[in-house]
Short mmCIF file of C-alpha atoms and ligand atoms in Angstrom, two decimals:
data_model
loop_
_atom_site.label_atom_id
_atom_site.label_comp_id
_atom_site.label_asym_id
_atom_site.label_seq_id
_atom_site.Cartn_x
_atom_site.Cartn_y
_atom_site.Cartn_z
CA MET U 1 27.14 16.23 20.74
CA ILE U 2 27.18 18.67 17.79
CA ARG U 3 29.49 21.62 17.63
CA VAL U 4 29.49 23.99 14.69
CA VAL U 5 32.29 26.48 14.26
CA ASP U 6 32.15 29.39 11.84
CA LEU U 7 30.21 27.65 9.09
CA HIS U 8 30.16 29.31 5.67
CA LYS U 9 28.22 28.09 2.67
CA ARG U 10 28.06 29.78 -0.72
CA PHE U 11 26.00 28.89 -3.79
CA GLY U 12 27.98 30.59 -6.52
CA SER U 13 28.25 34.20 -5.44
CA LEU U 14 25.36 33.90 -2.98
CA GLU U 15 26.64 33.49 0.56
CA VAL U 16 23.84 31.65 2.35
CA LEU U 17 25.59 30.83 5.63
CA ARG U 18 27.94 33.54 6.78
CA GLY U 19 29.60 32.16 9.86
CA ILE U 20 27.33 30.01 12.01
CA SER U 21 28.63 28.78 15.33
CA THR U 22 26.64 26.89 17.92
CA GLU U 23 26.70 23.89 20.16
CA ILE U 24 24.01 21.32 20.68
CA PRO U 25 24.47 19.07 23.72
CA ARG U 26 23.20 15.51 23.83
CA GLY U 27 19.46 15.26 24.41
CA GLU U 28 18.75 18.86 23.56
CA VAL U 29 15.91 19.87 21.28
CA VAL U 30 16.76 22.93 19.23
CA VAL U 31 14.20 24.71 17.11
CA VAL U 32 15.54 26.85 14.28
CA ILE U 33 13.36 29.72 13.11
CA GLY U 34 13.87 32.42 10.52
CA ALA U 35 12.43 33.99 7.39
CA SER U 36 12.23 32.16 4.09
CA GLY U 37 15.61 32.10 2.40
CA SER U 38 17.52 32.88 5.60
CA GLY U 39 19.51 29.63 5.33
CA LYS U 40 17.70 27.31 7.77
CA SER U 41 17.53 24.35 5.39
CA THR U 42 21.05 24.90 4.20
CA PHE U 43 22.28 24.85 7.79
CA LEU U 44 20.45 21.60 8.48
CA ARG U 45 21.66 20.02 5.26
CA CYS U 46 25.23 20.89 6.13
CA LEU U 47 24.85 18.92 9.35
CA ASN U 48 24.40 15.68 7.43
CA LEU U 49 26.59 16.72 4.52
CA LEU U 50 23.86 16.95 1.91
CA GLU U 51 25.52 20.31 1.36
CA LEU U 52 29.26 20.76 1.70
CA PRO U 53 30.20 24.04 3.32
CA GLN U 54 33.22 25.93 1.98
CA GLN U 55 34.52 26.89 5.40
CA GLY U 56 34.07 25.98 9.04
CA GLU U 57 34.02 22.91 11.23
CA ILE U 58 31.29 20.54 12.33
CA TYR U 59 31.94 18.12 15.14
CA LEU U 60 29.75 15.13 15.79
CA ASP U 61 30.89 14.04 19.20
CA GLU U 62 34.66 14.20 18.71
CA LEU U 63 34.61 13.61 14.96
CA GLN U 64 35.24 16.56 12.64
CA ILE U 65 32.88 15.45 9.90
CA LEU U 66 34.20 17.93 7.33
CA ALA U 67 37.68 16.44 7.53
CA LYS U 68 38.85 14.89 4.27
CA ASN U 69 39.14 11.37 5.61
CA THR U 70 35.71 11.10 7.25
CA ASP U 71 33.39 8.48 5.88
CA ILE U 72 30.36 10.50 4.84
CA ASN U 73 28.10 7.46 4.76
CA GLU U 74 28.99 6.53 8.29
CA VAL U 75 28.34 10.05 9.50
CA ARG U 76 24.93 10.02 7.86
CA GLN U 77 23.99 6.80 9.62
CA ASN U 78 24.29 8.73 12.85
CA VAL U 79 22.33 11.74 11.65
CA GLY U 80 18.73 11.02 10.71
CA MET U 81 16.90 13.45 8.46
CA VAL U 82 13.20 14.05 7.96
CA PHE U 83 12.18 16.12 4.94
CA GLN U 84 9.28 18.42 4.27
CA GLN U 85 8.26 16.23 1.31
CA PHE U 86 8.61 12.91 3.23
CA ASN U 87 10.57 11.34 0.36
CA LEU U 88 9.37 7.83 1.06
CA PHE U 89 10.38 5.27 -1.57
CA PRO U 90 7.16 4.80 -3.58
CA HIS U 91 8.07 1.38 -4.98
CA MET U 92 8.38 -0.18 -1.54
CA SER U 93 5.92 -0.97 1.21
CA VAL U 94 6.06 0.97 4.44
CA LEU U 95 7.94 -1.82 6.19
CA GLN U 96 10.40 -2.20 3.29
CA ASN U 97 11.04 1.53 3.43
CA ILE U 98 12.04 1.18 7.05
CA MET U 99 14.04 -2.02 6.62
CA LEU U 100 16.02 -1.05 3.53
CA SER U 101 18.88 0.80 5.09
CA PRO U 102 19.36 -1.39 8.19
CA VAL U 103 19.55 -4.41 5.88
CA ARG U 104 21.63 -2.94 3.07
CA VAL U 105 23.86 -0.58 4.96
CA LYS U 106 24.11 -2.05 8.45
CA ARG U 107 23.84 -5.63 7.21
CA GLU U 108 21.25 -6.48 9.80
CA SER U 109 19.40 -9.74 9.31
CA LEU U 110 16.00 -9.50 7.66
CA ARG U 111 14.43 -10.82 10.80
CA ALA U 112 16.04 -8.30 13.12
CA ALA U 113 15.29 -5.46 10.72
CA ARG U 114 11.70 -6.57 10.42
CA GLU U 115 11.22 -6.79 14.15
CA GLN U 116 12.71 -3.37 14.65
CA GLY U 117 10.61 -2.00 11.80
CA LEU U 118 7.40 -3.28 13.32
CA GLU U 119 8.43 -1.92 16.70
CA LEU U 120 9.07 1.52 15.18
CA LEU U 121 5.74 1.42 13.38
CA ARG U 122 4.04 0.69 16.67
CA LYS U 123 5.84 3.64 18.14
CA VAL U 124 4.56 6.04 15.46
CA GLY U 125 1.12 4.47 15.65
CA LEU U 126 1.07 2.81 12.25
CA SER U 127 1.32 -0.90 13.02
CA GLU U 128 -1.55 -1.74 10.71
CA LYS U 129 0.10 0.01 7.73
CA ALA U 130 3.23 -2.13 7.49
CA GLU U 131 2.27 -3.65 4.15
CA ALA U 132 0.71 -0.51 2.67
CA PHE U 133 2.45 1.52 -0.03
CA PRO U 134 3.29 5.17 0.64
CA LYS U 135 0.74 6.60 -1.75
CA GLN U 136 -2.02 4.77 0.09
CA LEU U 137 -1.24 6.82 3.20
CA SER U 138 -2.20 10.34 4.20
CA GLY U 139 0.52 12.97 4.41
CA GLY U 140 0.65 12.75 8.17
CA GLN U 141 1.00 8.99 8.07
CA GLN U 142 3.72 9.22 5.43
CA GLN U 143 5.67 11.65 7.55
CA ARG U 144 5.40 9.36 10.56
CA VAL U 145 6.75 6.52 8.44
CA ALA U 146 9.61 8.78 7.34
CA ILE U 147 10.42 9.42 10.99
CA ALA U 148 10.35 5.69 11.72
CA ARG U 149 12.59 5.06 8.71
CA ALA U 150 15.17 7.55 9.96
CA LEU U 151 15.02 6.09 13.47
CA ALA U 152 15.68 2.62 12.12
CA MET U 153 19.33 3.56 11.66
CA GLN U 154 19.46 4.40 15.38
CA PRO U 155 20.90 7.84 14.80
CA LYS U 156 22.42 9.97 17.51
CA VAL U 157 20.74 13.09 16.14
CA MET U 158 17.54 13.72 14.22
CA LEU U 159 17.19 16.65 11.84
CA PHE U 160 13.73 17.84 10.82
CA ASP U 161 13.32 20.30 7.96
CA GLU U 162 9.82 21.76 8.21
CA PRO U 163 8.31 18.32 8.78
CA THR U 164 4.74 19.60 8.94
CA SER U 165 4.78 22.33 6.29
CA ALA U 166 3.39 20.09 3.56
CA LEU U 167 0.58 18.77 5.75
CA ASP U 168 -3.06 19.65 6.10
CA PRO U 169 -3.78 21.24 9.49
CA GLU U 170 -5.54 18.19 10.91
CA MET U 171 -2.46 16.04 10.31
CA ILE U 172 0.11 18.38 11.78
CA LYS U 173 -0.76 17.37 15.33
CA GLU U 174 -0.13 13.66 14.90
CA VAL U 175 3.34 14.31 13.53
CA LEU U 176 4.22 16.83 16.22
CA LEU U 177 3.04 14.34 18.82
CA VAL U 178 5.48 11.73 17.56
CA MET U 179 8.26 14.30 17.60
CA LYS U 180 7.38 15.38 21.11
CA GLN U 181 7.44 11.79 22.27
CA LEU U 182 10.86 11.40 20.66
CA ALA U 183 12.11 14.48 22.47
CA GLU U 184 10.87 13.13 25.78
CA GLU U 185 12.81 9.95 25.17
CA GLY U 186 15.93 12.08 25.06
CA MET U 187 16.66 12.21 21.36
CA THR U 188 18.90 15.06 20.26
CA MET U 189 16.88 17.02 17.71
CA VAL U 190 17.34 19.99 15.43
CA VAL U 191 14.00 21.13 14.08
CA VAL U 192 13.29 23.79 11.50
CA THR U 193 9.63 24.68 11.90
CA HIS U 194 7.07 27.42 11.86
CA GLU U 195 5.09 25.65 14.57
CA MET U 196 5.66 28.08 17.41
CA GLY U 197 3.47 26.05 19.75
CA PHE U 198 5.81 23.11 19.35
CA ALA U 199 8.83 25.35 19.89
CA LYS U 200 7.41 26.78 23.12
CA GLU U 201 6.38 23.43 24.46
CA VAL U 202 9.20 21.11 23.40
CA ALA U 203 12.29 23.12 22.56
CA ASP U 204 15.11 23.55 25.04
CA ARG U 205 16.47 26.32 22.89
CA VAL U 206 15.38 28.43 19.96
CA ILE U 207 17.82 29.72 17.37
CA PHE U 208 16.80 32.62 15.17
CA ILE U 209 18.70 32.76 11.89
CA ASP U 210 18.63 35.77 9.63
CA GLU U 211 20.60 36.21 6.41
CA GLY U 212 22.89 33.32 7.21
CA LEU U 213 23.77 34.36 10.76
CA ILE U 214 22.49 33.39 14.17
CA VAL U 215 21.02 36.65 15.34
CA GLU U 216 19.72 35.45 18.66
CA GLU U 217 19.36 32.21 20.57
CA GLY U 218 18.01 31.26 23.95
CA LEU U 219 15.22 29.64 25.89
CA PRO U 220 11.89 29.66 24.06
CA GLN U 221 10.29 32.00 26.60
CA GLU U 222 13.15 34.48 26.24
CA ILE U 223 13.04 34.48 22.48
CA PHE U 224 9.27 34.63 22.16
CA ASN U 225 8.39 36.88 25.08
CA ASN U 226 11.42 39.03 25.41
CA PRO U 227 13.54 39.12 22.26
CA LYS U 228 16.55 41.39 22.53
CA GLN U 229 17.41 41.93 18.91
CA GLU U 230 15.42 44.26 16.69
CA ARG U 231 15.44 41.75 13.81
CA THR U 232 14.04 39.01 16.04
CA LYS U 233 11.23 41.31 17.12
CA THR U 234 10.40 42.20 13.53
CA PHE U 235 10.38 38.55 12.49
CA LEU U 236 8.23 37.44 15.42
CA SER U 237 5.75 40.26 14.92
CA LYS U 238 5.22 38.96 11.38
CA ILE U 239 4.57 35.37 12.30
CA LEU U 240 2.89 35.45 15.71
CA MET C 1 -2.37 0.39 -66.56
CA GLN C 2 -1.23 -3.14 -66.03
CA GLY C 3 -3.22 -5.23 -63.56
CA LEU C 4 -1.71 -5.63 -60.15
CA GLU C 5 -0.60 -9.12 -59.30
CA PHE C 6 -0.86 -9.64 -55.58
CA SER C 7 -0.56 -13.34 -56.18
CA ILE C 8 3.19 -12.70 -56.45
CA VAL C 9 3.18 -11.97 -52.73
CA LEU C 10 1.43 -15.22 -51.94
CA GLN C 11 3.76 -17.17 -54.15
CA ASN C 12 6.71 -15.83 -52.20
CA TRP C 13 5.16 -15.67 -48.72
CA ARG C 14 7.57 -18.16 -47.18
CA TYR C 15 10.56 -16.26 -48.54
CA LEU C 16 9.19 -12.98 -47.19
CA PHE C 17 8.19 -14.51 -43.88
CA ASP C 18 11.75 -15.71 -43.31
CA GLY C 19 12.91 -12.18 -44.07
CA ALA C 20 10.53 -10.80 -41.47
CA VAL C 21 11.94 -13.25 -38.95
CA ILE C 22 15.46 -12.00 -39.70
CA THR C 23 14.24 -8.42 -39.36
CA VAL C 24 12.81 -9.16 -35.93
CA GLN C 25 15.89 -11.13 -34.91
CA VAL C 26 18.39 -8.47 -35.89
CA SER C 27 16.29 -5.84 -34.11
CA ALA C 28 15.92 -7.94 -30.99
CA PHE C 29 19.66 -8.59 -30.78
CA ALA C 30 20.33 -4.92 -31.39
CA VAL C 31 17.87 -3.75 -28.77
CA ALA C 32 19.34 -6.16 -26.22
CA ALA C 33 22.90 -5.06 -26.96
CA GLY C 34 21.69 -1.46 -27.18
CA LEU C 35 20.18 -1.87 -23.74
CA ILE C 36 23.49 -2.96 -22.28
CA ILE C 37 25.42 -0.18 -24.04
CA GLY C 38 22.68 2.30 -23.25
CA SER C 39 22.55 1.42 -19.54
CA VAL C 40 26.28 1.86 -19.14
CA VAL C 41 26.33 5.07 -21.17
CA GLY C 42 23.15 6.36 -19.54
CA LEU C 43 24.65 5.89 -16.08
CA ALA C 44 27.84 7.52 -17.34
CA ARG C 45 25.77 10.50 -18.47
CA VAL C 46 24.67 11.13 -14.87
CA SER C 47 28.05 10.23 -13.38
CA THR C 48 29.64 12.56 -10.90
CA VAL C 49 32.94 12.26 -12.80
CA ARG C 50 33.14 14.95 -15.46
CA LEU C 51 35.41 13.02 -17.85
CA VAL C 52 33.07 10.02 -17.82
CA ARG C 53 30.15 12.32 -18.56
CA ALA C 54 32.06 13.98 -21.39
CA VAL C 55 33.02 10.73 -23.12
CA ALA C 56 29.46 9.46 -22.86
CA SER C 57 27.99 12.61 -24.33
CA VAL C 58 30.43 12.67 -27.24
CA TYR C 59 29.26 9.17 -28.16
CA VAL C 60 25.59 10.05 -27.80
CA GLU C 61 25.87 13.31 -29.72
CA PHE C 62 27.93 11.78 -32.53
CA ILE C 63 25.52 8.89 -33.07
CA ARG C 64 22.45 11.07 -32.90
CA GLY C 65 23.97 13.66 -35.20
CA THR C 66 24.85 11.30 -38.05
CA PRO C 67 22.59 9.24 -40.36
CA LEU C 68 22.10 5.62 -39.44
CA LEU C 69 22.65 4.64 -43.08
CA VAL C 70 26.09 6.24 -43.02
CA GLN C 71 26.89 4.44 -39.76
CA ILE C 72 25.87 1.13 -41.31
CA LEU C 73 27.96 1.72 -44.43
CA LEU C 74 30.90 2.88 -42.32
CA ILE C 75 30.87 -0.28 -40.27
CA TRP C 76 30.24 -2.77 -43.06
CA PHE C 77 32.36 -1.28 -45.85
CA GLY C 78 34.65 0.92 -43.77
CA LEU C 79 35.94 -1.34 -41.00
CA PRO C 80 37.51 -3.94 -43.33
CA SER C 81 39.81 -1.17 -44.63
CA LEU C 82 41.10 -0.93 -41.08
CA GLY C 83 41.73 -4.66 -41.08
CA ILE C 84 38.65 -5.45 -38.99
CA ARG C 85 36.67 -8.26 -40.56
CA ILE C 86 33.07 -8.83 -39.62
CA GLU C 87 32.08 -12.41 -40.24
CA SER C 88 28.59 -11.92 -41.63
CA ARG C 89 26.15 -9.27 -42.75
CA PHE C 90 23.90 -10.28 -39.90
CA VAL C 91 26.60 -9.61 -37.32
CA GLY C 92 27.57 -6.38 -39.07
CA GLY C 93 23.95 -5.29 -39.03
CA VAL C 94 23.55 -6.11 -35.36
CA ILE C 95 26.73 -4.21 -34.51
CA ALA C 96 25.69 -1.13 -36.45
CA LEU C 97 22.16 -1.08 -35.06
CA SER C 98 23.40 -1.77 -31.49
CA ILE C 99 25.85 1.08 -31.53
CA ASN C 100 23.15 3.34 -32.91
CA SER C 101 20.48 2.13 -30.52
CA GLY C 102 22.85 2.34 -27.54
CA ALA C 103 22.95 6.10 -27.91
CA TYR C 104 19.18 6.45 -27.96
CA VAL C 105 18.72 3.99 -25.11
CA ALA C 106 21.33 5.94 -23.14
CA GLU C 107 19.14 9.02 -23.46
CA ILE C 108 16.11 7.03 -22.36
CA VAL C 109 18.01 5.70 -19.35
CA ARG C 110 19.39 9.12 -18.50
CA SER C 111 16.03 10.85 -18.66
CA GLY C 112 14.45 7.98 -16.72
CA ILE C 113 16.96 8.44 -13.92
CA GLN C 114 16.66 12.20 -13.99
CA SER C 115 12.87 12.01 -13.88
CA ILE C 116 13.08 10.59 -10.37
CA ASP C 117 12.61 13.31 -7.79
CA LYS C 118 15.95 14.33 -6.33
CA GLY C 119 14.50 14.00 -2.86
CA GLN C 120 14.69 10.23 -3.40
CA MET C 121 18.46 10.31 -3.76
CA GLU C 122 18.75 12.67 -0.79
CA ALA C 123 16.58 10.46 1.40
CA ALA C 124 18.60 7.38 0.46
CA ARG C 125 21.92 9.12 1.04
CA SER C 126 20.83 10.53 4.37
CA LEU C 127 20.02 6.99 5.48
CA GLY C 128 23.70 6.23 5.00
CA MET C 129 23.52 4.52 1.62
CA ASN C 130 26.40 5.18 -0.75
CA TYR C 131 25.76 6.38 -4.30
CA THR C 132 25.79 2.88 -5.78
CA SER C 133 23.33 1.44 -3.26
CA ALA C 134 21.05 4.44 -3.59
CA MET C 135 21.05 3.97 -7.37
CA ARG C 136 20.52 0.25 -7.15
CA PHE C 137 17.80 0.05 -4.53
CA VAL C 138 16.04 3.38 -4.82
CA ILE C 139 16.59 5.21 -8.11
CA LEU C 140 16.94 2.48 -10.76
CA PRO C 141 13.92 0.38 -9.72
CA GLN C 142 11.77 3.48 -10.06
CA ALA C 143 13.47 4.64 -13.25
CA PHE C 144 13.13 1.19 -14.79
CA ARG C 145 9.34 1.29 -14.69
CA ARG C 146 9.37 4.58 -16.53
CA ILE C 147 11.94 3.36 -19.03
CA ILE C 148 10.05 0.30 -20.29
CA PRO C 149 7.53 2.10 -22.53
CA PRO C 150 10.10 4.28 -24.31
CA LEU C 151 12.30 1.21 -24.66
CA VAL C 152 9.57 -0.63 -26.49
CA ASN C 153 9.25 2.42 -28.72
CA GLU C 154 12.96 2.25 -29.36
CA PHE C 155 12.50 -1.39 -30.35
CA ILE C 156 9.80 -0.31 -32.81
CA MET C 157 12.08 2.35 -34.28
CA LEU C 158 14.81 -0.25 -34.67
CA ILE C 159 12.57 -2.64 -36.54
CA LYS C 160 11.73 0.08 -39.02
CA ASP C 161 15.32 1.28 -39.28
CA SER C 162 16.58 -2.24 -39.88
CA SER C 163 15.23 -1.94 -43.44
CA LEU C 164 18.34 0.16 -44.12
CA LEU C 165 20.35 -3.04 -43.78
CA ALA C 166 19.15 -3.87 -47.30
CA PHE C 167 21.90 -1.46 -48.39
CA ILE C 168 24.58 -3.88 -47.23
CA GLY C 169 22.73 -6.79 -48.74
CA MET C 170 21.48 -8.39 -45.55
CA MET C 171 18.63 -10.72 -46.42
CA GLU C 172 16.04 -9.10 -44.21
CA LEU C 173 12.51 -8.22 -45.26
CA THR C 174 13.21 -5.23 -47.49
CA LYS C 175 16.11 -6.87 -49.30
CA ARG C 176 14.01 -9.93 -50.03
CA ALA C 177 11.24 -7.80 -51.52
CA GLN C 178 13.84 -6.18 -53.76
CA ASN C 179 15.19 -9.56 -54.80
CA ILE C 180 11.77 -10.67 -55.95
CA GLN C 181 11.20 -7.35 -57.73
CA ALA C 182 14.45 -7.81 -59.65
CA ARG C 183 12.88 -10.82 -61.29
CA THR C 184 9.22 -9.84 -61.56
CA PHE C 185 9.10 -6.00 -61.46
CA ASN C 186 6.06 -6.01 -59.14
CA TYR C 187 7.26 -2.96 -57.21
CA PHE C 188 3.97 -1.75 -55.83
CA GLU C 189 2.65 -5.10 -54.69
CA LEU C 190 5.81 -6.12 -52.91
CA TYR C 191 6.56 -2.79 -51.25
CA LEU C 192 2.98 -2.58 -50.10
CA ALA C 193 3.16 -6.11 -48.79
CA ILE C 194 6.28 -5.53 -46.72
CA ALA C 195 4.90 -2.22 -45.48
CA VAL C 196 1.92 -4.15 -44.16
CA ILE C 197 4.22 -6.74 -42.57
CA TYR C 198 6.33 -4.03 -40.90
CA PHE C 199 3.16 -2.43 -39.66
CA MET C 200 1.80 -5.65 -38.22
CA ILE C 201 5.01 -6.19 -36.25
CA THR C 202 5.26 -2.65 -34.92
CA PHE C 203 1.55 -2.43 -34.18
CA ALA C 204 1.69 -5.62 -32.13
CA LEU C 205 4.67 -4.25 -30.22
CA SER C 206 3.03 -0.92 -29.50
CA LYS C 207 0.05 -2.79 -28.09
CA VAL C 208 2.43 -4.65 -25.82
CA ALA C 209 3.98 -1.31 -24.82
CA GLY C 210 0.57 0.10 -24.00
CA TYR C 211 -0.24 -2.91 -21.89
CA ILE C 212 3.02 -2.73 -19.95
CA GLU C 213 2.56 0.98 -19.42
CA GLY C 214 -0.87 0.37 -17.93
CA ARG C 215 0.53 -2.28 -15.62
CA THR C 216 3.51 -0.29 -14.36
CA ARG C 217 1.58 2.85 -13.59
CA ILE C 218 -0.09 1.20 -10.63
CA HIS C 219 2.55 1.84 -8.01
CA ASP C 220 3.79 5.28 -9.05
N1 ATP K 1 21.25 24.26 -4.27
C1 ATP K 1 21.13 25.60 -4.27
N2 ATP K 1 21.67 26.32 -5.27
C2 ATP K 1 21.58 27.68 -5.27
N3 ATP K 1 20.98 28.39 -4.32
C3 ATP K 1 20.43 27.73 -3.28
C4 ATP K 1 20.48 26.30 -3.20
N4 ATP K 1 19.85 25.91 -2.08
C5 ATP K 1 19.43 27.05 -1.49
N5 ATP K 1 19.78 28.15 -2.20
C6 ATP K 1 19.50 29.53 -1.83
O1 ATP K 1 20.01 29.75 -0.54
C7 ATP K 1 19.16 30.61 0.19
C8 ATP K 1 18.79 29.94 1.51
O2 ATP K 1 18.03 28.78 1.21
P1 ATP K 1 17.44 27.85 2.35
O3 ATP K 1 16.71 26.79 1.65
O4 ATP K 1 18.53 27.45 3.27
O5 ATP K 1 16.46 28.83 3.09
P2 ATP K 1 15.39 28.49 4.21
O6 ATP K 1 15.72 29.37 5.35
O7 ATP K 1 15.32 27.04 4.44
O8 ATP K 1 14.04 29.02 3.54
P3 ATP K 1 12.59 28.38 3.55
O9 ATP K 1 11.93 28.83 4.82
O10 ATP K 1 11.95 28.97 2.34
O11 ATP K 1 12.74 26.90 3.46
C9 ATP K 1 17.97 30.90 -0.68
O12 ATP K 1 18.17 32.17 -1.28
C10 ATP K 1 18.03 29.82 -1.74
O13 ATP K 1 17.52 30.29 -2.96
MG1 MG K 2 13.92 25.52 4.04
#
């Protein structure tokens, strides 16, 4: 589904990604862990071209999305993104947030978009909030709306950049639950998170990134219980 | 000291009132045209194309760095030397004020757009919207609410600045006061009177601005 080959990303003289290669098959849930500043967000943002890497290849199915002639907007329709800060559109109701892109980008009819929107809201447990505005919702509810909004484009892959880091503890669970449900439905997911419980329970694979390189990757049990690399051990000892 | 004759103001109230109407008209035309110029230039200021940005900022910097009076004189007395005839003082005044206001409105538009969290643009783009759609449906509607109050302030500034049009003989409020003074020499009474009239107009507008600001804050 996604194949990344030797990805390099620099900000000025700072080389943030220094040659990342990995493959994510359809339906796999990958959790990316690593210290602050190690390049996790940058890696994720390269996958939907919010950042343009200087070197390397990214394949989405057979499409090399870094090729000059790729339609960036079309790629992004297939790659949903959920942000730490939710980034809901504050001037629109919850339902309008979800309907906007299907209507304006995919040219779906209002009726179809509305039906799908309501269906997605049911799925994330927020049917009764369709007409509410984002600021009337709790953080956890906002993030669930953001997930529904991304799903409305029927992406092939969902990227999550620390989706629960801005949430109060009691709201983290409800968001993780929605994500877990999504994983069970077979969605391909790349999740940057510090929620090790989620990683152990839901991830098919854990990738540990340090200083812009994949230091170690493997099954969650392997990484958490029996890390091979010294740097992985050090990192885990700090967070567990 | 001679006695002050405020009756002179009353005797000429109709003449002054018509001047105030012209003042408001010229400012309203200028703010409308300035809004169009300013929106285009403001968007150009945040364009991804460097040349477009550069041209826009030259315009903004030049206008903001030169006196409005000089701009007015340049357009009214200067352009005819280049063979460009402006049909009336009113049109000349509107042109000068519009070009001036466009630069300030551009800055208002630019800062309105830039005040929107950049996560909004990223969220829109990652939903597959192109730059134009993201601007149109996500950024500008939010920026617009923030732009209205400073725009009304710009309108207020324009009304005050329009008094400079007396220098090219446009028959707006200030020029009319001067015309009466030329006959009667009641400087204090007439200048005080038009000051009060300017104040009443701008005060009313700032109340409107305050009201709109209160209304638009609701959904932010
Ligand atoms: N737009 C940018 N311009 C310059 N430097 C950047 C930019 N974005 C990220 N960086 C730098 O790149 C490095 C990696 O950032 P990144 O956000 O990918 O880290 P991260 O692993 O997601 O960290 P965190 O856990 O804090 O979110 C950091 O040093 C950061 O300061
Ligand atoms: Mg990050």
